[in-house]
Coordinates of C-alpha atoms in Angstrom, one line a residue:
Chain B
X133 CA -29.1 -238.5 118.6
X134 CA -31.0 -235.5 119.5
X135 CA -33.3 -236.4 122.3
X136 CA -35.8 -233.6 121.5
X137 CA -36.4 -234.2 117.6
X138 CA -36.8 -237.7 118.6
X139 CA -39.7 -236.8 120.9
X140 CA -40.9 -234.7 118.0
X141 CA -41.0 -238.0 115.5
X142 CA -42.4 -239.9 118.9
X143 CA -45.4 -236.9 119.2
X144 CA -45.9 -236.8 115.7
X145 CA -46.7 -240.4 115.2
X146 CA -48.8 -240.0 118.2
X147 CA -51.4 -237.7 116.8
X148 CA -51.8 -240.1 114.0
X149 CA -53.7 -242.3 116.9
X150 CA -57.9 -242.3 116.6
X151 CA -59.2 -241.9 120.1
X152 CA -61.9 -244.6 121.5
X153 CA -65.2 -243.7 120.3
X154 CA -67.8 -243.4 123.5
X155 CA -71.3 -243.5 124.0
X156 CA -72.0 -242.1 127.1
X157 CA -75.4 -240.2 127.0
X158 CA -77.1 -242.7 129.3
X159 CA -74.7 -242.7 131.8
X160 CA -74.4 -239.1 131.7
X161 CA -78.5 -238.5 132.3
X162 CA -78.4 -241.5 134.9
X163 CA -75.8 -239.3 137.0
X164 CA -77.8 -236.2 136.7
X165 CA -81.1 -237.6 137.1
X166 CA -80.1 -237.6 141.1
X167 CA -78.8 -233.7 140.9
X168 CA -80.9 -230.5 140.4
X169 CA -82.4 -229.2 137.1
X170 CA -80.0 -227.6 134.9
X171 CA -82.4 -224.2 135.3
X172 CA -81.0 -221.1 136.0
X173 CA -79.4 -220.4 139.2
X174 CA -80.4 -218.2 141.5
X175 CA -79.1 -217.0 144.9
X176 CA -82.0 -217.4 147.5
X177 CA -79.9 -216.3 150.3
X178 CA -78.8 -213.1 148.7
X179 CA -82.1 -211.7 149.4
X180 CA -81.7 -212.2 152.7
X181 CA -78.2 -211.1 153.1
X182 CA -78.6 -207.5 151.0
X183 CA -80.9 -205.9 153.3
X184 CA -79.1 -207.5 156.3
X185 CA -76.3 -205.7 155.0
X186 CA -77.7 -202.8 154.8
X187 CA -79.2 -202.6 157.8
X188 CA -75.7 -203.4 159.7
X189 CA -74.2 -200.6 158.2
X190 CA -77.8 -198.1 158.7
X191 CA -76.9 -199.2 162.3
X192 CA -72.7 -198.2 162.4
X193 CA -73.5 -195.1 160.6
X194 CA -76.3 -194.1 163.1
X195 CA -74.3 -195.2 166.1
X196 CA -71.3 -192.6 164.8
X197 CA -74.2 -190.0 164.4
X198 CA -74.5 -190.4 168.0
X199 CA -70.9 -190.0 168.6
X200 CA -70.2 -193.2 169.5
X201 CA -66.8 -195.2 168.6
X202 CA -66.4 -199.0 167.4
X203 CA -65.9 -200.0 170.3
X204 CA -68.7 -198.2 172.3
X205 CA -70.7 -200.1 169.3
X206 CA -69.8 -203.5 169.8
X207 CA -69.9 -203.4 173.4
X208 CA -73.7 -202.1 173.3
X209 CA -74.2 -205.4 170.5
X210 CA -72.2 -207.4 173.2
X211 CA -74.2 -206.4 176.3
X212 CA -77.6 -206.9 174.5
X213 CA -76.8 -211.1 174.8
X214 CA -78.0 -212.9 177.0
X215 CA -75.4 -214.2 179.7
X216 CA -75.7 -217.2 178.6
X217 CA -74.7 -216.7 174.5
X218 CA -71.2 -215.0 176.0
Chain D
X270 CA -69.3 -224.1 102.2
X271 CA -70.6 -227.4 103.4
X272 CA -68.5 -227.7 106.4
X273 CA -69.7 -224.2 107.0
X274 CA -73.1 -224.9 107.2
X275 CA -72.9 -227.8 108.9
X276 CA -71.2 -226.0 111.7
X277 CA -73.8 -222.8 111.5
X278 CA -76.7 -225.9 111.9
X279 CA -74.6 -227.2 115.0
X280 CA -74.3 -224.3 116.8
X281 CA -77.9 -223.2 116.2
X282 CA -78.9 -226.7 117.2
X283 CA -76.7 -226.3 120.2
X284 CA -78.2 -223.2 121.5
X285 CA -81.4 -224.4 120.9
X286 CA -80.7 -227.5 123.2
X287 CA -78.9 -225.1 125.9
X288 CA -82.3 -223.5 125.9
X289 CA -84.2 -226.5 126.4
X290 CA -81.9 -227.5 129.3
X291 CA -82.1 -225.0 131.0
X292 CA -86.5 -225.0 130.6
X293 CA -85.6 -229.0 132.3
X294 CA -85.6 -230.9 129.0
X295 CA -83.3 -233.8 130.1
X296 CA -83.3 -235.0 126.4
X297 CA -81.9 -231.5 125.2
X298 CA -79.1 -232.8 127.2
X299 CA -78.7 -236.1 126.0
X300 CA -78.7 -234.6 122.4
X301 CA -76.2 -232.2 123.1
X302 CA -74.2 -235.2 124.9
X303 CA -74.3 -237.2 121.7
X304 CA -72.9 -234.6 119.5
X305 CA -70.1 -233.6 121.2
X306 CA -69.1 -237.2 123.3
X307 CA -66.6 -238.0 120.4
X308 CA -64.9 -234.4 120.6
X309 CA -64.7 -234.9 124.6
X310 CA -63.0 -238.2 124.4
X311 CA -60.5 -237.3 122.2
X312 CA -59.2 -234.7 124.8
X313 CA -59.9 -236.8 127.9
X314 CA -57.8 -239.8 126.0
X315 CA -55.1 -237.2 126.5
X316 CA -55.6 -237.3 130.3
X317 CA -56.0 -240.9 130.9
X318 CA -55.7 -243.6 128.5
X319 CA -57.5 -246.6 131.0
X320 CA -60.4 -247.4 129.1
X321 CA -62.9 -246.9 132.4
X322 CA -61.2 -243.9 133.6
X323 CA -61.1 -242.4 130.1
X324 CA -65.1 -243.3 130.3
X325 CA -65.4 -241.8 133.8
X326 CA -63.4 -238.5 132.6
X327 CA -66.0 -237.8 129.5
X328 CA -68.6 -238.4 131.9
X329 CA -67.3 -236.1 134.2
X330 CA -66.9 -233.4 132.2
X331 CA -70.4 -233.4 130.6
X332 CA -71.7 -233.5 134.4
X333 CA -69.8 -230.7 135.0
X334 CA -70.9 -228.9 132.0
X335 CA -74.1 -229.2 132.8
X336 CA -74.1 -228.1 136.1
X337 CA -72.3 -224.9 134.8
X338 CA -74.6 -224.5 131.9
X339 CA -76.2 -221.6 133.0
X340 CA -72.8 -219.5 133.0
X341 CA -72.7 -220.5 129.1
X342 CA -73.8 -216.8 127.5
X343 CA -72.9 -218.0 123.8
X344 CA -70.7 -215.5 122.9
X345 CA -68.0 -218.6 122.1
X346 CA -68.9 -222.1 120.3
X347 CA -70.5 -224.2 122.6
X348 CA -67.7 -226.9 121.6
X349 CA -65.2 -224.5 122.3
X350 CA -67.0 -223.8 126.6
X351 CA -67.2 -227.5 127.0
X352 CA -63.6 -228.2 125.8
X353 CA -62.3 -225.9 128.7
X354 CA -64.3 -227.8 131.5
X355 CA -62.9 -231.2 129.9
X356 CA -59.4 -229.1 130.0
X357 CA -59.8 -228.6 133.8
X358 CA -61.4 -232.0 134.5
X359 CA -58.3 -234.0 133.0
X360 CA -55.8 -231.6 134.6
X361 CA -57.9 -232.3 138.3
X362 CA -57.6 -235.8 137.1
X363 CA -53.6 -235.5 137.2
X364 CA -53.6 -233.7 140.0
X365 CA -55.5 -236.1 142.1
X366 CA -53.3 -238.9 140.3
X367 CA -50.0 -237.3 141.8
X368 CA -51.3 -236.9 145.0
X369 CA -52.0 -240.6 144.9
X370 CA -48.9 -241.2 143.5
X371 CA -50.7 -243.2 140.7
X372 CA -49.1 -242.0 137.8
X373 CA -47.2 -244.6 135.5
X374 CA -44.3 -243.4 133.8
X375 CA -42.2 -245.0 131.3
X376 CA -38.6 -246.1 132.1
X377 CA -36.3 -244.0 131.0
X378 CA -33.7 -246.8 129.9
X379 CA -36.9 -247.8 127.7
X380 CA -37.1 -244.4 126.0
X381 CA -33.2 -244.6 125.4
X382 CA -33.1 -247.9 124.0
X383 CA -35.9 -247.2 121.2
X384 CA -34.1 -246.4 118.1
X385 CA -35.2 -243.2 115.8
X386 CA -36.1 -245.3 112.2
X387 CA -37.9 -247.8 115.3
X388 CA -40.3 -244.6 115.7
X389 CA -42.1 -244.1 112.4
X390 CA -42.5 -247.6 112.0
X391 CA -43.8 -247.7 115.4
X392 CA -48.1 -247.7 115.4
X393 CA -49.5 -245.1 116.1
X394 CA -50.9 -246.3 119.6
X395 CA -48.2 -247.6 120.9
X396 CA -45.8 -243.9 120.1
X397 CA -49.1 -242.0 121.9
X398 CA -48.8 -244.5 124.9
X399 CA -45.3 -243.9 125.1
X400 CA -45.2 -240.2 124.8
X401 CA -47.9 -240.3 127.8
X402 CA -45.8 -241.9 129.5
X403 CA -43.3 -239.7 128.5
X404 CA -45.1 -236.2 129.7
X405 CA -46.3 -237.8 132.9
X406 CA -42.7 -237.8 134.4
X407 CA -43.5 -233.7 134.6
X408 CA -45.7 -232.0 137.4
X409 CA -49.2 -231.8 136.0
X410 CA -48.7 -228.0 134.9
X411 CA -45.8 -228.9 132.7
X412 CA -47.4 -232.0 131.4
X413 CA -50.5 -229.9 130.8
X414 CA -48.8 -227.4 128.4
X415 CA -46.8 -229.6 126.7
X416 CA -49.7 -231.7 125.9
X417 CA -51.7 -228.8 124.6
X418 CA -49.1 -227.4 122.6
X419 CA -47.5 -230.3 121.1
X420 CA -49.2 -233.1 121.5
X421 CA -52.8 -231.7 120.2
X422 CA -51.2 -228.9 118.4
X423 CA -52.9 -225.8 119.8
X424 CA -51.0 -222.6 119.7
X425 CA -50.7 -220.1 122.7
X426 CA -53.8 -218.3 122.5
X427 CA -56.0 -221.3 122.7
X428 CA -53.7 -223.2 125.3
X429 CA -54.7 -219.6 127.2
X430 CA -58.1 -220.2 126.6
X431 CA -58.2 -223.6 127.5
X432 CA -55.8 -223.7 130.3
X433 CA -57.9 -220.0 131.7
X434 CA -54.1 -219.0 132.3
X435 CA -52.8 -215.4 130.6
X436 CA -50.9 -216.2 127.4
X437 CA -47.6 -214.9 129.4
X438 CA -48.3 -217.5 131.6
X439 CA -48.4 -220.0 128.6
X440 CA -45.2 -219.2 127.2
X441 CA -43.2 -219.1 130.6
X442 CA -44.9 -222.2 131.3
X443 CA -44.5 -223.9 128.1
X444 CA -40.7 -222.9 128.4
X445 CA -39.9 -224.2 131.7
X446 CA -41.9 -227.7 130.8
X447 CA -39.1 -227.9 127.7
X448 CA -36.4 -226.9 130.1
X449 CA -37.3 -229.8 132.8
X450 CA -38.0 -232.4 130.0
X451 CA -34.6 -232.0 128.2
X452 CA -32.7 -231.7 131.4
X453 CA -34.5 -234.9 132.3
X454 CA -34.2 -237.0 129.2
X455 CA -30.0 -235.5 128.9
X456 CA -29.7 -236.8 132.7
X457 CA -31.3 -240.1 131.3
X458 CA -29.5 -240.7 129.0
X459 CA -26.2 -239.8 130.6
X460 CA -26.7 -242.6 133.1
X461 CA -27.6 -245.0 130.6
X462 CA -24.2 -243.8 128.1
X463 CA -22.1 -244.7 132.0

């Protein structure tokens, strides 16, 4: 016997099965009552991380105005910490 | 025509209530829960078919609707949104399963010793127990196309949709999932013909 139309026969008597009807509003709201409102995301922190941004690379640019390389950049960042940060 | 309209009203209603939700109004949600619950448990009772888990599943899936309700633009049905995040909740379901090595297969002896007239007299339960069984002795991606395709009946472009994999992707994959379940039920049955 051909294994694969016998799966066929098997799958279609399957889909004649009804699922289990569910009522699950409550427990859906009870779940979400301890998350945030469903409102419309926004991205606080990207307000704060645009001009940061912006500012880093104001900075790089500037510094290679001045001639100065990557690495004469990073070791000006690096010697304006304090002893203790390094 | 009926059908028609009744479909218009519930995708008008459904935006409507997407709206609301997304104002706060908590019983948009629950409306929009009730009108769609019976259309997410019949795809979670493909995933799992434990009464609580099935539960937990539908659940799931409307939580995780919700928290992605404000990516929903309504350019699709909202039926057709929400059946792709109950998609990728059952498939995280199996996943998790196999990592906890909690899957239950059938015995392949079992599947060998059921006779083909046995089949259509079989009910209808117990043949969609058994082909569960069945699929779960794939990896999760296999299992996943096959029941997409077969078992609910959708053809590639919606398994694309559902699955958020390329439509190549769904016809390599569908083919390799045949490939490993025939080489697996020949091997079977070999060892039970010895």
């Amino acid at each position: 016997m051909n294994q694969e139309d016998k799966l066929r026969k098997l799958i279609a008597r399957a889909q004649a099965e009804a699922p289990p009807k569910v009522h699950v509003a409550d427990r859906v709201l009870a779940a979400l009552l301890v998350m945030p409102p469903c409102v419309e995301k926004n991205e606080p922190f990207l307000w704060v991380a645009a001009p940061a941004a912006a500012a880093a690379v104001a900075a790089v640019l500037l510094g290679f105005s001045n001639g100065a390389t990557w690495s004469d950049l990073v070791l000006a960042r690096l010697s304006d910490l304090p002893w203790w940060m390094l | 025509m009926k059908a028609k309209d009744s479909t218009h009203y519930g995708a008008q209603a459904d935006m409507q209530d997407i709206r609301r939700c997304q104002h706060g109004d908590a019983e948009a949600y629950r409306r929009l829960v009730e009108r769609h619950q019976q259309q997410v448990s019949a795809i979670m009772w493909r995933f799992s078919r434990d009464p609580d888990t099935h539960q937990d599943l539908v659940q799931d899936a409307f939580v995780e609707a919700y928290q992605n309700l404000h990516t929903y633009r309504g350019d699709a049905p909202f039926a057709h949104w929400l059946a792709r995040i109950a998609t990728r909740v059952g498939f995280r379901h199996w996943n998790r399963q196999k990592r906890e090595r909690a899957i239950r297969t059938v015995p392949l002896e079992e599947w060998h010793q059921i006779a083909e007239p046995d089949i259509e007299e079989m009910p209808a339960q117990e043949a969609a127990q058994l082909v569960h069984q069945l699929l779960a002795l794939l990896p999760p991606r296999d299992r996943l196309v096959l029941t997409l395709r077969y078992l609910d009946g959708h053809n590639v472009e919606e398994t694309a949709h559902l699955t958020g994999w390329s439509q190549s992707m769904v016809k390599v994959q569908t083919w390799r999932a045949r490939k490993k379940l025939r080489k697996l039920l020949e091997k079977a049955r070999q060892e039970a013909g010895q």
